[in-house]
CSV table of N, CA and C in Angstrom, one decimal:
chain,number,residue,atom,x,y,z
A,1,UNK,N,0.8,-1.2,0.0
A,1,UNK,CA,0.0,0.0,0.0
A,1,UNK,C,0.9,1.3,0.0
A,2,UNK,N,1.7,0.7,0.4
A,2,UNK,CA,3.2,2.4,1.0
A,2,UNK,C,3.4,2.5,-0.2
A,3,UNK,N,3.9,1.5,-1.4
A,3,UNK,CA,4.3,2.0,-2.3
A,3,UNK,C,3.2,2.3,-3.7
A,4,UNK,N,2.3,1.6,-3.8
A,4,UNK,CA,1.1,2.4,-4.3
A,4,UNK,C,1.1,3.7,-4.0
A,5,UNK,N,0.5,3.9,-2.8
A,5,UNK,CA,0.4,5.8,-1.9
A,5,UNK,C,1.6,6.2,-2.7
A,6,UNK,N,3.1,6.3,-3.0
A,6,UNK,CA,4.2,6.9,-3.1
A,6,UNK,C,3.9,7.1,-4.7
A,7,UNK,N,3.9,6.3,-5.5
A,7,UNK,CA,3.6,6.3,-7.0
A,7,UNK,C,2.5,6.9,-7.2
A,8,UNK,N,1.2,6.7,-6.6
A,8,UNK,CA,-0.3,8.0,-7.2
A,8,UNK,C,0.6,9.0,-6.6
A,9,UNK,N,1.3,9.3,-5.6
A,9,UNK,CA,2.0,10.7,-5.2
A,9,UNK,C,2.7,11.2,-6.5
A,10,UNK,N,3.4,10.3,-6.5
A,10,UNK,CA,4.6,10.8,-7.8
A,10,UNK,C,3.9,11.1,-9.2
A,11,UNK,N,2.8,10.6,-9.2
A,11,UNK,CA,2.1,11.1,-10.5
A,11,UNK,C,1.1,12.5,-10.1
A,12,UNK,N,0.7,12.7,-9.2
A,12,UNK,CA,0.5,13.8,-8.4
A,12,UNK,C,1.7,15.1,-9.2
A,13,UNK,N,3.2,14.5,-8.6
A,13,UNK,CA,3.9,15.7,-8.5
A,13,UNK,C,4.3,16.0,-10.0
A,14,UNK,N,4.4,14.9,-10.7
A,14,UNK,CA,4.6,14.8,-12.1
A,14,UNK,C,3.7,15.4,-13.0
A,15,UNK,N,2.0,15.8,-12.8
A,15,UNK,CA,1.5,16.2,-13.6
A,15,UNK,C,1.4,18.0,-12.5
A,16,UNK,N,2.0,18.2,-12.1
A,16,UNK,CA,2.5,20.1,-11.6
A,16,UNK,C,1.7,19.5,-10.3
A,17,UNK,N,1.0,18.9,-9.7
A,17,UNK,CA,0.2,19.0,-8.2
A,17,UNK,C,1.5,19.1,-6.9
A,18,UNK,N,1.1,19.7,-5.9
A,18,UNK,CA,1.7,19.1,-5.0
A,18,UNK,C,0.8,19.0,-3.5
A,19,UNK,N,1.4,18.1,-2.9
A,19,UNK,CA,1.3,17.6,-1.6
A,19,UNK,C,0.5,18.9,-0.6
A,20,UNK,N,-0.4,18.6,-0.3
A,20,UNK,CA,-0.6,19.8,1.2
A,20,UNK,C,0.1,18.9,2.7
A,21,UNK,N,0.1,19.8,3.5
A,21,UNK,CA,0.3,18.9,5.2
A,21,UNK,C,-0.6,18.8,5.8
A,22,UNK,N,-2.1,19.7,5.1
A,22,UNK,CA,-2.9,19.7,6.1
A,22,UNK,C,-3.7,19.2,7.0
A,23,UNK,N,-2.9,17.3,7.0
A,23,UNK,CA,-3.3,16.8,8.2
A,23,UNK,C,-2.3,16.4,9.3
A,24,UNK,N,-1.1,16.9,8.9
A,24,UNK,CA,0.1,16.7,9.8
A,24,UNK,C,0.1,17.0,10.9
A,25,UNK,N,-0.6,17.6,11.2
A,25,UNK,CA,-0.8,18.4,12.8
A,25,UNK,C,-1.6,17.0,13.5
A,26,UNK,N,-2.4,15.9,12.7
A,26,UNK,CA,-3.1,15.2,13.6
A,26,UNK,C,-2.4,13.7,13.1
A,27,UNK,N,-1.6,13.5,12.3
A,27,UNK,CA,-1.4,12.3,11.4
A,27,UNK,C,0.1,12.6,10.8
A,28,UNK,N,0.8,11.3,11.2
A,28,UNK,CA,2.0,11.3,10.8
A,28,UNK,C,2.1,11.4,9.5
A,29,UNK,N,3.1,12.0,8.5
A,29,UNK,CA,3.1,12.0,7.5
A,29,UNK,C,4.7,11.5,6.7
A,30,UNK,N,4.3,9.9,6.1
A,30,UNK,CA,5.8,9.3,6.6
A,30,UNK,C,6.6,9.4,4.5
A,31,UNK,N,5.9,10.4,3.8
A,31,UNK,CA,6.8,10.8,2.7
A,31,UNK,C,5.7,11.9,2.0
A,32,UNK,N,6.5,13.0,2.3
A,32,UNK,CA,6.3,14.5,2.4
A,32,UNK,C,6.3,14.7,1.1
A,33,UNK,N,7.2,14.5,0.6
A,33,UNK,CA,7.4,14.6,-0.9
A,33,UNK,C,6.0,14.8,-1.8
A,34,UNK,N,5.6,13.0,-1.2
A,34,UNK,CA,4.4,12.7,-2.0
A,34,UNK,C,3.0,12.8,-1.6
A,35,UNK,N,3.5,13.5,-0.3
A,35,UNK,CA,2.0,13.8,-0.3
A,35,UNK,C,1.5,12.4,1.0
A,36,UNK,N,2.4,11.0,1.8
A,36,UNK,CA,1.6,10.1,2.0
A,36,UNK,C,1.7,10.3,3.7
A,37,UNK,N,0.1,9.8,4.1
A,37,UNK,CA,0.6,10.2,5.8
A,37,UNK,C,0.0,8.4,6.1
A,38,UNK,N,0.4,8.4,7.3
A,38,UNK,CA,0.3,6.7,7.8
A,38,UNK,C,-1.3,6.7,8.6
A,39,UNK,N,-2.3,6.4,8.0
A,39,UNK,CA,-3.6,6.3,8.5
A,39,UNK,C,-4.1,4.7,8.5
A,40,UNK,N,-3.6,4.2,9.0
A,40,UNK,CA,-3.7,2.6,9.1
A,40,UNK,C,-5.0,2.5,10.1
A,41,UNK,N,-5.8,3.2,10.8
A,41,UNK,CA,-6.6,2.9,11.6
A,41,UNK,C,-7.9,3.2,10.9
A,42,UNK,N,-8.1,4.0,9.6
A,42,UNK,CA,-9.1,4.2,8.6
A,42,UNK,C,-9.7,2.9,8.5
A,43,UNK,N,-11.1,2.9,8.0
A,43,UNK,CA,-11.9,1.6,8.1
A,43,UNK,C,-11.4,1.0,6.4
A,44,UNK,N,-11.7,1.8,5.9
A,44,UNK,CA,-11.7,1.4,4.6
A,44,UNK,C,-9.8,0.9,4.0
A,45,UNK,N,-8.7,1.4,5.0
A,45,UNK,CA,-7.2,0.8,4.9
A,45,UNK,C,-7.0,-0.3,5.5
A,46,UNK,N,-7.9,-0.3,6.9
A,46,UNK,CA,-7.8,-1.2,8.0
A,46,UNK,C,-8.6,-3.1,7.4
A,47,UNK,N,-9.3,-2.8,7.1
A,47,UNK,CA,-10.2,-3.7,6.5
A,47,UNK,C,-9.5,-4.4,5.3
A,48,UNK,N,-9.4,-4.0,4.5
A,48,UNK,CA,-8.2,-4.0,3.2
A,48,UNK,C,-7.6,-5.5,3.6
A,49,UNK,N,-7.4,-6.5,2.3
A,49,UNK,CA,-7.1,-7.8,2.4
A,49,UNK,C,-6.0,-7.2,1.3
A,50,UNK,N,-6.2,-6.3,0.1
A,50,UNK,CA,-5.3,-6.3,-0.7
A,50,UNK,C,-4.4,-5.0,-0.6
A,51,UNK,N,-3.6,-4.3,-1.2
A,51,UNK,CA,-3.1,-3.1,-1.2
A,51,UNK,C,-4.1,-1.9,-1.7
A,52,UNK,N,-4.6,-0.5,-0.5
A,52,UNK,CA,-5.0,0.3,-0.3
A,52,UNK,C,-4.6,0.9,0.1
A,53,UNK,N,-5.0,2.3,-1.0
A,53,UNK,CA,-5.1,3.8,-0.9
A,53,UNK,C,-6.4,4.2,-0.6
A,54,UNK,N,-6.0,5.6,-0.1
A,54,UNK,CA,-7.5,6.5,0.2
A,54,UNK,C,-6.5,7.8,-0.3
A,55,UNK,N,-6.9,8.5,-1.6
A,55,UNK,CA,-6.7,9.5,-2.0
A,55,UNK,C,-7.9,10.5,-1.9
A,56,UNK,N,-7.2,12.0,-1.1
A,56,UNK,CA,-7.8,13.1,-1.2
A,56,UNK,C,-7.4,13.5,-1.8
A,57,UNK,N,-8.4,14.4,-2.9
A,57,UNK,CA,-7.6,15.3,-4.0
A,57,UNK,C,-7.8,16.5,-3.8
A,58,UNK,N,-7.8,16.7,-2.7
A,58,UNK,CA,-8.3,18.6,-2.2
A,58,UNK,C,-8.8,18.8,-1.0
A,59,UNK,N,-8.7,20.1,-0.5
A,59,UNK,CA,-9.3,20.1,0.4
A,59,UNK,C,-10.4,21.8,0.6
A,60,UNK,N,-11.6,20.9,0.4
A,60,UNK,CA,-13.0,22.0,0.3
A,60,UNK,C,-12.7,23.3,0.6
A,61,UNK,N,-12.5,23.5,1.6
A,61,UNK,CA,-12.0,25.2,2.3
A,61,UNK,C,-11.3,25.6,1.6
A,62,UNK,N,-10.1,24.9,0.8
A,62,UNK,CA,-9.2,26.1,0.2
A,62,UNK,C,-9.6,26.4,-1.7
A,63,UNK,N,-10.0,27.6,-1.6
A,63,UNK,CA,-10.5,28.0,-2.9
A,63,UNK,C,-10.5,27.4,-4.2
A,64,UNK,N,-8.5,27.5,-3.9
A,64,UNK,CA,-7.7,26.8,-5.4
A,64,UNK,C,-8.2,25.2,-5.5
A,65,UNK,N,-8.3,24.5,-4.2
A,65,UNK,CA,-8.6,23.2,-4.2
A,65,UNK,C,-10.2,23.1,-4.8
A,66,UNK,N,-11.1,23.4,-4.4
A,66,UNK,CA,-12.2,24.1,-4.7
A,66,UNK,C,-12.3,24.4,-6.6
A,67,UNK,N,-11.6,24.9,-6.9
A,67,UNK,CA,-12.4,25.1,-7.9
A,67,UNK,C,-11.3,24.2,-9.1
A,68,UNK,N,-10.1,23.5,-8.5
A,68,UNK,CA,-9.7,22.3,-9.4
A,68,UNK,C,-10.7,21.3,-9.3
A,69,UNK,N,-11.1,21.0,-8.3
A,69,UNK,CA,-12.2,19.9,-8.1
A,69,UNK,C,-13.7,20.2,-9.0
A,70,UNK,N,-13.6,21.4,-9.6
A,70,UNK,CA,-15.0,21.4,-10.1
A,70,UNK,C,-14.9,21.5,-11.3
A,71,UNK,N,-14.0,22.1,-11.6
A,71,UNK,CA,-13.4,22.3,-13.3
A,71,UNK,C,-13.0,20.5,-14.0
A,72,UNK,N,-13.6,20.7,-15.4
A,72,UNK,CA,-13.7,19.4,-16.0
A,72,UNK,C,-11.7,19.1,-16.3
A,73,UNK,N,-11.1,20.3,-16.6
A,73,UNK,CA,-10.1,20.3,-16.6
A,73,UNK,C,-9.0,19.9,-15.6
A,74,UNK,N,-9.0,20.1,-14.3
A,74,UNK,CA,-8.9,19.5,-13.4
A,74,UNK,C,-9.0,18.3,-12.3
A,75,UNK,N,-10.0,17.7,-12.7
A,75,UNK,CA,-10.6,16.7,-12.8
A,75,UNK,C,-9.5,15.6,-13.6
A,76,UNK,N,-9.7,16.3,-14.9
A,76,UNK,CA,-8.8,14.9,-16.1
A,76,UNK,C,-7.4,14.8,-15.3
A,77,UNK,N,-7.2,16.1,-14.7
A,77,UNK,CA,-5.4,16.0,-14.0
A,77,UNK,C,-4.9,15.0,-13.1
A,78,UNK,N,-6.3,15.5,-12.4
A,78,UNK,CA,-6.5,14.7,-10.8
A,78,UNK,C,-6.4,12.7,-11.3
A,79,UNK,N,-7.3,12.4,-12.4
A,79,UNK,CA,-7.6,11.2,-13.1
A,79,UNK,C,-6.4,10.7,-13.7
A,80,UNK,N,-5.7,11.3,-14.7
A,80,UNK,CA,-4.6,11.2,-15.1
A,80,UNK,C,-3.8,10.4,-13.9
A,81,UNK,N,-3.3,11.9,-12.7
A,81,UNK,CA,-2.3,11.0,-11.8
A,81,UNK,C,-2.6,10.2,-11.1
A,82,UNK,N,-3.6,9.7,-10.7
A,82,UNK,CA,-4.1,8.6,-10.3
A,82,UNK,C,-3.7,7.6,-11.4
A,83,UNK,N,-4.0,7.3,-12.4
A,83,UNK,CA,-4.1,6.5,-13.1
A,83,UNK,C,-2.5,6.1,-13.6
A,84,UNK,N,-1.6,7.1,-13.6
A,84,UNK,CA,-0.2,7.0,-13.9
A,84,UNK,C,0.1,6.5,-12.8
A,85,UNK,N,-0.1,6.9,-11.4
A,85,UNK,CA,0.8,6.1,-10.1
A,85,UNK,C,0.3,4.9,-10.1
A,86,UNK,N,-0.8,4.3,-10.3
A,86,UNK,CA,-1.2,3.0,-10.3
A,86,UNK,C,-0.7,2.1,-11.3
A,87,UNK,N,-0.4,2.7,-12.6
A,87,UNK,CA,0.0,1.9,-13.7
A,87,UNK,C,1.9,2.1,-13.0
A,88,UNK,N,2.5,3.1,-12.7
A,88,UNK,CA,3.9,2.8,-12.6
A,88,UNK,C,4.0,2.1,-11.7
A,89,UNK,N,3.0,1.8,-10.4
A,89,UNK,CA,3.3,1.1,-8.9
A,89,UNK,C,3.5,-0.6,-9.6
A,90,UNK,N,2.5,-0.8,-10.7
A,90,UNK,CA,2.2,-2.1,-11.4
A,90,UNK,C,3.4,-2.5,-11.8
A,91,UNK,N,4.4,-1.5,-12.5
A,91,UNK,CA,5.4,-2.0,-13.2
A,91,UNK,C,6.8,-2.0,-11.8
A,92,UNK,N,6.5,-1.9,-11.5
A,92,UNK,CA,7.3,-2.0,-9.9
A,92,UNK,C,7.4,-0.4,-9.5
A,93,UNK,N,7.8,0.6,-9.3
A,93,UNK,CA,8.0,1.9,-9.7
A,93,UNK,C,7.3,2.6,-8.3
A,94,UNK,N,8.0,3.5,-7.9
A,94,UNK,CA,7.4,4.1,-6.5
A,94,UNK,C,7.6,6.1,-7.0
C-alpha cells in the first residue's frame, strides 16, 4: 500500500500538483514529498485484504482546491495521476 500511496503521489507531482500537510498536525506523515501520511486505523485501509489507498484530492476550504475539483479540466489532472501512479506502482515503480 506504501508503495502504491508513493507512486499515485509521484504522479501527483509529475503532472504540476503538489502535496498539502494539512493533516500533519493530527497524522504522521511518513513521505512529504508525496503527499503520504500513515492512517492505518481508517476503516476502509484497515479492513483491506489487498493493497489500499484513500486519495484526497483537495481540500474544500481552500478555494484553489475548490475550484480544481469542479473544473472538467482538473478533474482529467487529478484522473490522469491517479491512473499513472497505479500503472507505474504495477510495473514495480514508486
Amino acid at each position: 500500500s506504501l508503495i502504491l500511496a508513493a507512486s499515485i503521489g509521484r504522479g501527483f507531482n509529475d503532472n504540476g500538483l503538489t502535496p498539502t500537510s494539512y493533516h500533519a498536525d493530527k497524522h504522521p506523515m511518513i513521505n512529504k514529498e508525496r503527499g503520504v501520511y500513515h492512517r492505518p486505523s481508517l476503516g476502509v485501509l484497515k479492513a483491506a485484504t489487498i493493497p489500499a489507498v484513500l486519495v484526497e484530492c483537495g481540500v474544500i476550504k481552500n478555494k484553489d482546491d475548490e475550484e480544481t475539483l469542479m473544473s472538467a479540466e482538473g478533474q482529467a489532472v487529478i484522473v490522469d495521476s491517479i491512473a499513472d501512479g497505479i500503472e507505474s506502482a504495477m510495473k514495480g515503480g514508486k
